[in-house]
CSV table of C-alpha atoms in Angstrom, one decimal:
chain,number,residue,atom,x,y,z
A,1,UNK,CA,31.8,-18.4,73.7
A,2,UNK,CA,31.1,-16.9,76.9
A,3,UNK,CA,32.2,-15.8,80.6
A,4,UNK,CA,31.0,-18.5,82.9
A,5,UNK,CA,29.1,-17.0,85.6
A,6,UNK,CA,32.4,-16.7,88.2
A,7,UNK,CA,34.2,-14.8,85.5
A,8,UNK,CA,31.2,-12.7,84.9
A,9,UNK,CA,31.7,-11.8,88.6
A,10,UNK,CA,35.0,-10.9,88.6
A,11,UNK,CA,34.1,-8.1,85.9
A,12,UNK,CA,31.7,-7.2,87.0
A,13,UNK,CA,33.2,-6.3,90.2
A,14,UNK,CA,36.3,-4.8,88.6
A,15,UNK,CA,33.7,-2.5,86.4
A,16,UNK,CA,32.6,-0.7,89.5
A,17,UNK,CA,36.0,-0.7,91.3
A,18,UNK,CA,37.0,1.0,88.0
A,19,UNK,CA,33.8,3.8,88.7
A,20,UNK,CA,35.9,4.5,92.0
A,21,UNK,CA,38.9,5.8,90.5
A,22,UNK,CA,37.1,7.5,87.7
A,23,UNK,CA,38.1,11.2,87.6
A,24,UNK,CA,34.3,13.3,89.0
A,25,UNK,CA,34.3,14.6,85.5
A,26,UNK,CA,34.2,12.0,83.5
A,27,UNK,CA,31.8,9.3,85.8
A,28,UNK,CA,29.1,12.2,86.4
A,29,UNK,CA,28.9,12.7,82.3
A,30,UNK,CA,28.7,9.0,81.8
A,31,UNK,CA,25.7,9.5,84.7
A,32,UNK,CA,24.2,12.0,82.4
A,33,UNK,CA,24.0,9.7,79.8
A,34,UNK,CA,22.4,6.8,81.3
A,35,UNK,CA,19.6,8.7,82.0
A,36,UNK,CA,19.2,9.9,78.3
A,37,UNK,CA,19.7,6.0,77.1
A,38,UNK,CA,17.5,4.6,79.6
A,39,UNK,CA,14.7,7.7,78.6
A,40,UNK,CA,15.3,6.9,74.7
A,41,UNK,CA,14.3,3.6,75.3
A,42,UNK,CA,11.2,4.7,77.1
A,43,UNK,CA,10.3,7.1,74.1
A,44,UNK,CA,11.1,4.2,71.9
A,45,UNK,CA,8.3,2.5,73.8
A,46,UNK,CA,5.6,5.3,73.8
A,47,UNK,CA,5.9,6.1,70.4
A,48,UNK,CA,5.8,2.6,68.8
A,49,UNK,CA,3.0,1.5,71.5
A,50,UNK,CA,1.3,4.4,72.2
A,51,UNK,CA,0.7,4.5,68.3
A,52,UNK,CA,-0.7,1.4,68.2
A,53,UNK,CA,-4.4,1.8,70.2
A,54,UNK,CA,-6.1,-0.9,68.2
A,55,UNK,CA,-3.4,-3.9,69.2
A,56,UNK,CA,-3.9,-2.6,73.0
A,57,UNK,CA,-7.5,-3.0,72.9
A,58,UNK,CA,-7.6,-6.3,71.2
A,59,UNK,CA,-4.3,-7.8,72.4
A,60,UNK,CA,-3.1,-6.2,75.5
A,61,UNK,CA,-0.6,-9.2,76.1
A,62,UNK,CA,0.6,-8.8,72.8
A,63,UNK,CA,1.4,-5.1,73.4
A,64,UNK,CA,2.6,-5.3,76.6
A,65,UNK,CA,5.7,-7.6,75.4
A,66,UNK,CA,5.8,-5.3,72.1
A,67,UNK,CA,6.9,-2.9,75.3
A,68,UNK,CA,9.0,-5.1,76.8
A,69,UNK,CA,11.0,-6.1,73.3
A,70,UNK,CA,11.2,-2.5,72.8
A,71,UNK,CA,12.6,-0.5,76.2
A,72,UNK,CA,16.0,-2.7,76.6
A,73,UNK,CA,17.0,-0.5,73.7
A,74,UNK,CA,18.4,2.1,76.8
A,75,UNK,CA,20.1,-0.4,78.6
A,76,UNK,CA,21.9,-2.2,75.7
A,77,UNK,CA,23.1,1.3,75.0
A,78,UNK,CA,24.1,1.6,78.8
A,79,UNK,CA,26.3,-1.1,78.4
A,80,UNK,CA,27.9,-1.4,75.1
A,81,UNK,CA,28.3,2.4,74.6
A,82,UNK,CA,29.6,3.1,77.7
A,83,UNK,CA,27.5,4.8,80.4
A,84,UNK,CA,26.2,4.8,84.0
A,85,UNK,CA,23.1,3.6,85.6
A,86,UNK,CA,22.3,3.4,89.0
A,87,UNK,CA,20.1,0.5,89.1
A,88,UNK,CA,22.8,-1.2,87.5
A,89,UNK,CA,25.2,0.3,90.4
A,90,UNK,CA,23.0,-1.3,93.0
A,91,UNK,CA,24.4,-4.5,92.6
A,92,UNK,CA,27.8,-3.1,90.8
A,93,UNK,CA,28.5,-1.0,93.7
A,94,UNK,CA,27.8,-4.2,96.2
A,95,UNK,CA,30.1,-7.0,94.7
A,96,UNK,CA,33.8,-4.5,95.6
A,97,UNK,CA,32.1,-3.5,98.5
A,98,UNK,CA,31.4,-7.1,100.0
A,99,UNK,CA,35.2,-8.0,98.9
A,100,UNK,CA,35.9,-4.9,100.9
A,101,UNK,CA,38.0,-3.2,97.9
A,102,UNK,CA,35.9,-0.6,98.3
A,103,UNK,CA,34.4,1.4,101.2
A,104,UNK,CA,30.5,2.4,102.2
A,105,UNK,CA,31.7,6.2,101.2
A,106,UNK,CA,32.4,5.0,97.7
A,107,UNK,CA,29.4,2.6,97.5
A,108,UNK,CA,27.2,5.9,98.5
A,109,UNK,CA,28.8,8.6,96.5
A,110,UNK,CA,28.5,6.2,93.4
A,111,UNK,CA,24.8,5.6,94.2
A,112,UNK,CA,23.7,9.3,94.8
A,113,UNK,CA,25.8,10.7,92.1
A,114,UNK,CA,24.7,8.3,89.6
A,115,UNK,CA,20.7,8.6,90.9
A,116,UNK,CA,21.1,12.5,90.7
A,117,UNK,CA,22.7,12.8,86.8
A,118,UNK,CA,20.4,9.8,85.7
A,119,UNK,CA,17.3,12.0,86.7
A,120,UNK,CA,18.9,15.0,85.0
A,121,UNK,CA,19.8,13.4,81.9
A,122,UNK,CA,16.5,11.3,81.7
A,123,UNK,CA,15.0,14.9,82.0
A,124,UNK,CA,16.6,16.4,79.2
A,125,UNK,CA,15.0,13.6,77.1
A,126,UNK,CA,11.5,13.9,78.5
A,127,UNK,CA,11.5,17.7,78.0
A,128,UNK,CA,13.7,18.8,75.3
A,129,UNK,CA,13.4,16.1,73.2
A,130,UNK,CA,10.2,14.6,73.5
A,131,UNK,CA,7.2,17.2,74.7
A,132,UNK,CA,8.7,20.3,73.6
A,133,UNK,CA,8.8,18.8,69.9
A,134,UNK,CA,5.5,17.4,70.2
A,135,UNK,CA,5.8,13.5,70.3
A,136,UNK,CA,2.7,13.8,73.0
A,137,UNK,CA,0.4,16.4,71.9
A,138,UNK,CA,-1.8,14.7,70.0
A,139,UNK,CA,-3.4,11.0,70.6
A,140,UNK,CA,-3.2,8.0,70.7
A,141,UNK,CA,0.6,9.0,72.0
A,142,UNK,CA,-0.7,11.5,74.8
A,143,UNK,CA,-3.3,9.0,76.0
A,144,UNK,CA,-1.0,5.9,76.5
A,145,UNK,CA,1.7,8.4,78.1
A,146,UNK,CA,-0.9,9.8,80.4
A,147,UNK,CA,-2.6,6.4,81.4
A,148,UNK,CA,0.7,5.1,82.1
A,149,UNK,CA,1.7,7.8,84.2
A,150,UNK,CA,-1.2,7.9,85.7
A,151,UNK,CA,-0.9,4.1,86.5
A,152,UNK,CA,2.1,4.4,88.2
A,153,UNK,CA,0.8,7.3,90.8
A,154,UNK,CA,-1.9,5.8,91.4
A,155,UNK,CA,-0.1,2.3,93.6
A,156,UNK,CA,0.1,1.4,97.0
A,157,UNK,CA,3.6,2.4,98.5
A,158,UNK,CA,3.8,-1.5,99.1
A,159,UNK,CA,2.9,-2.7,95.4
A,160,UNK,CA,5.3,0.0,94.0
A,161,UNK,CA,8.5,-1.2,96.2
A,162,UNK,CA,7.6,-5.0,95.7
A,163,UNK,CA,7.6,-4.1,92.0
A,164,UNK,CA,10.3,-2.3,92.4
A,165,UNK,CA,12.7,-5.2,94.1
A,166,UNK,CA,11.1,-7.0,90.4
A,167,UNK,CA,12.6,-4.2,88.3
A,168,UNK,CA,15.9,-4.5,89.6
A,169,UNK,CA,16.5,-8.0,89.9
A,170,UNK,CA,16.1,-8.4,86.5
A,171,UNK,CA,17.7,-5.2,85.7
A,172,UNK,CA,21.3,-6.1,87.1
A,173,UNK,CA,20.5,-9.7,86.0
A,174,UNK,CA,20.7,-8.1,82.4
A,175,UNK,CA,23.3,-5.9,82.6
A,176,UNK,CA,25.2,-9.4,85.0
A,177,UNK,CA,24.4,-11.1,81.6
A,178,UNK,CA,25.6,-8.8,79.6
A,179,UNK,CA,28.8,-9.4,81.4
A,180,UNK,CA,28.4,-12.9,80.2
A,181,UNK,CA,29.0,-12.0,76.3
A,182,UNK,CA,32.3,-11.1,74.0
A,183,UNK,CA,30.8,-9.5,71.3
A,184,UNK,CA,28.1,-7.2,70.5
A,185,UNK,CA,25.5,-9.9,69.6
A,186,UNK,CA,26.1,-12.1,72.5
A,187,UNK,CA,26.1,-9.0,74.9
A,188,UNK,CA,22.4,-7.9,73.6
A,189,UNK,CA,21.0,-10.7,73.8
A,190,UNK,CA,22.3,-11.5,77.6
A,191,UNK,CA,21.2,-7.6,78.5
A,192,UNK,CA,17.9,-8.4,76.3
A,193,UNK,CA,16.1,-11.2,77.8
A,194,UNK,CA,15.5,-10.2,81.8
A,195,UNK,CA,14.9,-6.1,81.2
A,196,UNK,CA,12.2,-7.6,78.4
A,197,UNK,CA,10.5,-9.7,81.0
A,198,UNK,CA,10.6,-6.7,83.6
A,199,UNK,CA,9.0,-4.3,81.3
A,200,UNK,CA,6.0,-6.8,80.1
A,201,UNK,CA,5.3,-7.4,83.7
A,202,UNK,CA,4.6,-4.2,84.7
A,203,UNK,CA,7.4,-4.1,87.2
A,204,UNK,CA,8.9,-0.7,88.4
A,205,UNK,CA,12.3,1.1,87.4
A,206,UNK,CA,12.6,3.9,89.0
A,207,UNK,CA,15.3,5.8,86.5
A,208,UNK,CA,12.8,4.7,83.8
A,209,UNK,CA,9.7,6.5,85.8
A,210,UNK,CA,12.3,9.7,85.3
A,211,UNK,CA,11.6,10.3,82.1
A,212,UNK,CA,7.7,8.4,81.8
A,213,UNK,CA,5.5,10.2,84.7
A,214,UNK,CA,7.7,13.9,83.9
A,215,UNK,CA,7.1,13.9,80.2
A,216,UNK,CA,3.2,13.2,81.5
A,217,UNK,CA,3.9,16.1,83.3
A,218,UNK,CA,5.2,18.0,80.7
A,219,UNK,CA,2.6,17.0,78.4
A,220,UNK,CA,-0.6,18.5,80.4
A,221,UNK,CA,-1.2,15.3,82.2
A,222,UNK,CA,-3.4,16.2,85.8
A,223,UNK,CA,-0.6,14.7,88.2
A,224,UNK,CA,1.5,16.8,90.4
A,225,UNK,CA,5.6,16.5,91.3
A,226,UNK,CA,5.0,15.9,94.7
A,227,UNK,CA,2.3,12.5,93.7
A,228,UNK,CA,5.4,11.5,91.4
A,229,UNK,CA,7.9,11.2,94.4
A,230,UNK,CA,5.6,10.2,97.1
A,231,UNK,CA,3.7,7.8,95.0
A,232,UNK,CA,6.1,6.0,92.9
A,233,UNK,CA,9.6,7.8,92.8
A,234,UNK,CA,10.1,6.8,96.3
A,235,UNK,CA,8.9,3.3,96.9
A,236,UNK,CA,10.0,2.3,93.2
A,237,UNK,CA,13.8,3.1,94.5
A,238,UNK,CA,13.8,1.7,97.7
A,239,UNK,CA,12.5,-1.7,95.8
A,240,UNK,CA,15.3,-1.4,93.2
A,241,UNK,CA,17.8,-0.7,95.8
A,242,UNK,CA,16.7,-3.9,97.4
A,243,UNK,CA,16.3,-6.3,94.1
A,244,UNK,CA,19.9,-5.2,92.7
A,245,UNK,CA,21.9,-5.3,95.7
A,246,UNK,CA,20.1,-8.0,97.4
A,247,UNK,CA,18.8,-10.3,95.0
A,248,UNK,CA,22.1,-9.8,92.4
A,249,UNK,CA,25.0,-8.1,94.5
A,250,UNK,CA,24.4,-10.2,98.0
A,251,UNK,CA,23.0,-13.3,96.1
A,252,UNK,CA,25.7,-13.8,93.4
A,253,UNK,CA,28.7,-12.3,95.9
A,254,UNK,CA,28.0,-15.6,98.1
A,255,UNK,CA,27.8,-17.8,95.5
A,256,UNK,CA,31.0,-16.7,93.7
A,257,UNK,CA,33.2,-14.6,95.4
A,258,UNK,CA,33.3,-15.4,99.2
A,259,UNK,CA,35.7,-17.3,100.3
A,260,UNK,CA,34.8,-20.7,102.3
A,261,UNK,CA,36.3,-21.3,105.6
């Protein structure tokens, strides 16, 4: 059994009215952690295909969606472990905000707090636990991290944010499905199936760019902090802000929740 799609709604709006009246405290630790789930998943990644050179030279499809079955790891711990992600916020944030329960102050604060502690706690994952014990100083690993990150710098501000309004839109369609499911099974699965299709496109996330182009950084790759936000960091958020609150929040608000003259 599942929520049917108006249900899924209705909790999913009461989730981030919820995120409203959270004590400071506790919401900006549950921030933290989203940025370490989200950055686990994207070591997952980088270990499992980064150590595979010979299925990305003769089956780069094959290892692309070996990427994208791998990352929603982060998410699915986002959401049944209980954390905060603001990608997911972008079309949380809009659904209370739309049914006016909450105000634009809230919508904000939630967004900037939750971008701010994501990018700290995706940070502690790239550094502490992934460069400074060694999981990129030796190839195939620091390759693949380095020609991804170099990858992603290396974009049009336009590509980035178009890929970035792909990212999202599938994003909050998984954590939306995720909604969808009353167990643990049916919940992974819903979360599972849109973040795996984001990731073997290429699309961009922005908190999962926290913790890939820094560990690059970390690691010795030749790319600077200022070509990470100016060529991806900024344009990839701007297009997530767009495909989650747009695409999801807007788009599903309409369909569900707004009342007909």
């Amino acid at each position: 059994m599942t929520y049917s799609p108006k249900e899924i709604a209705k909790l999913y709006c009461d989730s981030a009215v919820q995120k409203v009246k959270m004590p400071i405290s506790k919401f900006c630790l549950l921030a933290l952690l989203g940025g370490t789930f989200i950055a686990f998943g994207g070591l997952l990644t980088v270990v499992v295909v980064g150590g595979s050179p010979t299925l990305m030279l003769e089956n780069p499809g094959l290892a692309k969606f070996l990427a994208g079955a791998l990352f929603p790891v982060g998410l699915i711990m986002v959401s049944i472990a209980g954390a905060d992600l603001f990608t997911s916020d972008c079309a949380g944030m809009t659904l209370p905000y739309l049914q006016r329960e909450i105000r634009i102050t809230n919508l904000l604060r939630i967004w900037v707090l939750s971008y701010l502690l994501n990018f700290i706690g995706a940070q502690f994952i790239a550094y502490c636990l992934s460069a400074q014990v060694g999981f990129f100083d030796t190839n195939p690993w620091q390759d693949y991290l380095h020609d991804l990150a170099k990858m992603k710098v290396s974009q049009d501000f336009f590509t980035v944010f178009m890929k970035g309004i792909g990212a999202n839109w599938l994003v909050c369609l998984g954590t939306w499905m995720g909604f969808a499911g009353k167990d643990v099974f049916g919940k992974t699965v819903g979360i599972w199936i849109p973040v795996m299709l984001f990731v073997t496109l290429g699309y961009e996330h922005s908190i999962a760019n926290m913790f890939f182009i820094p560990a690059a950084i970390y690691s010795g790759a030749d790319i600077t902090w200022m070509q990470f936000l100016t060529d991806n960091l900024v344009a990839a958020t701007l297009g997530n802000i767009v495909g989650g609150a747009i695409f999801v929040g807007c788009a599903y608000w309409y369909i569900y929740m707004k009342k007909d003259k």
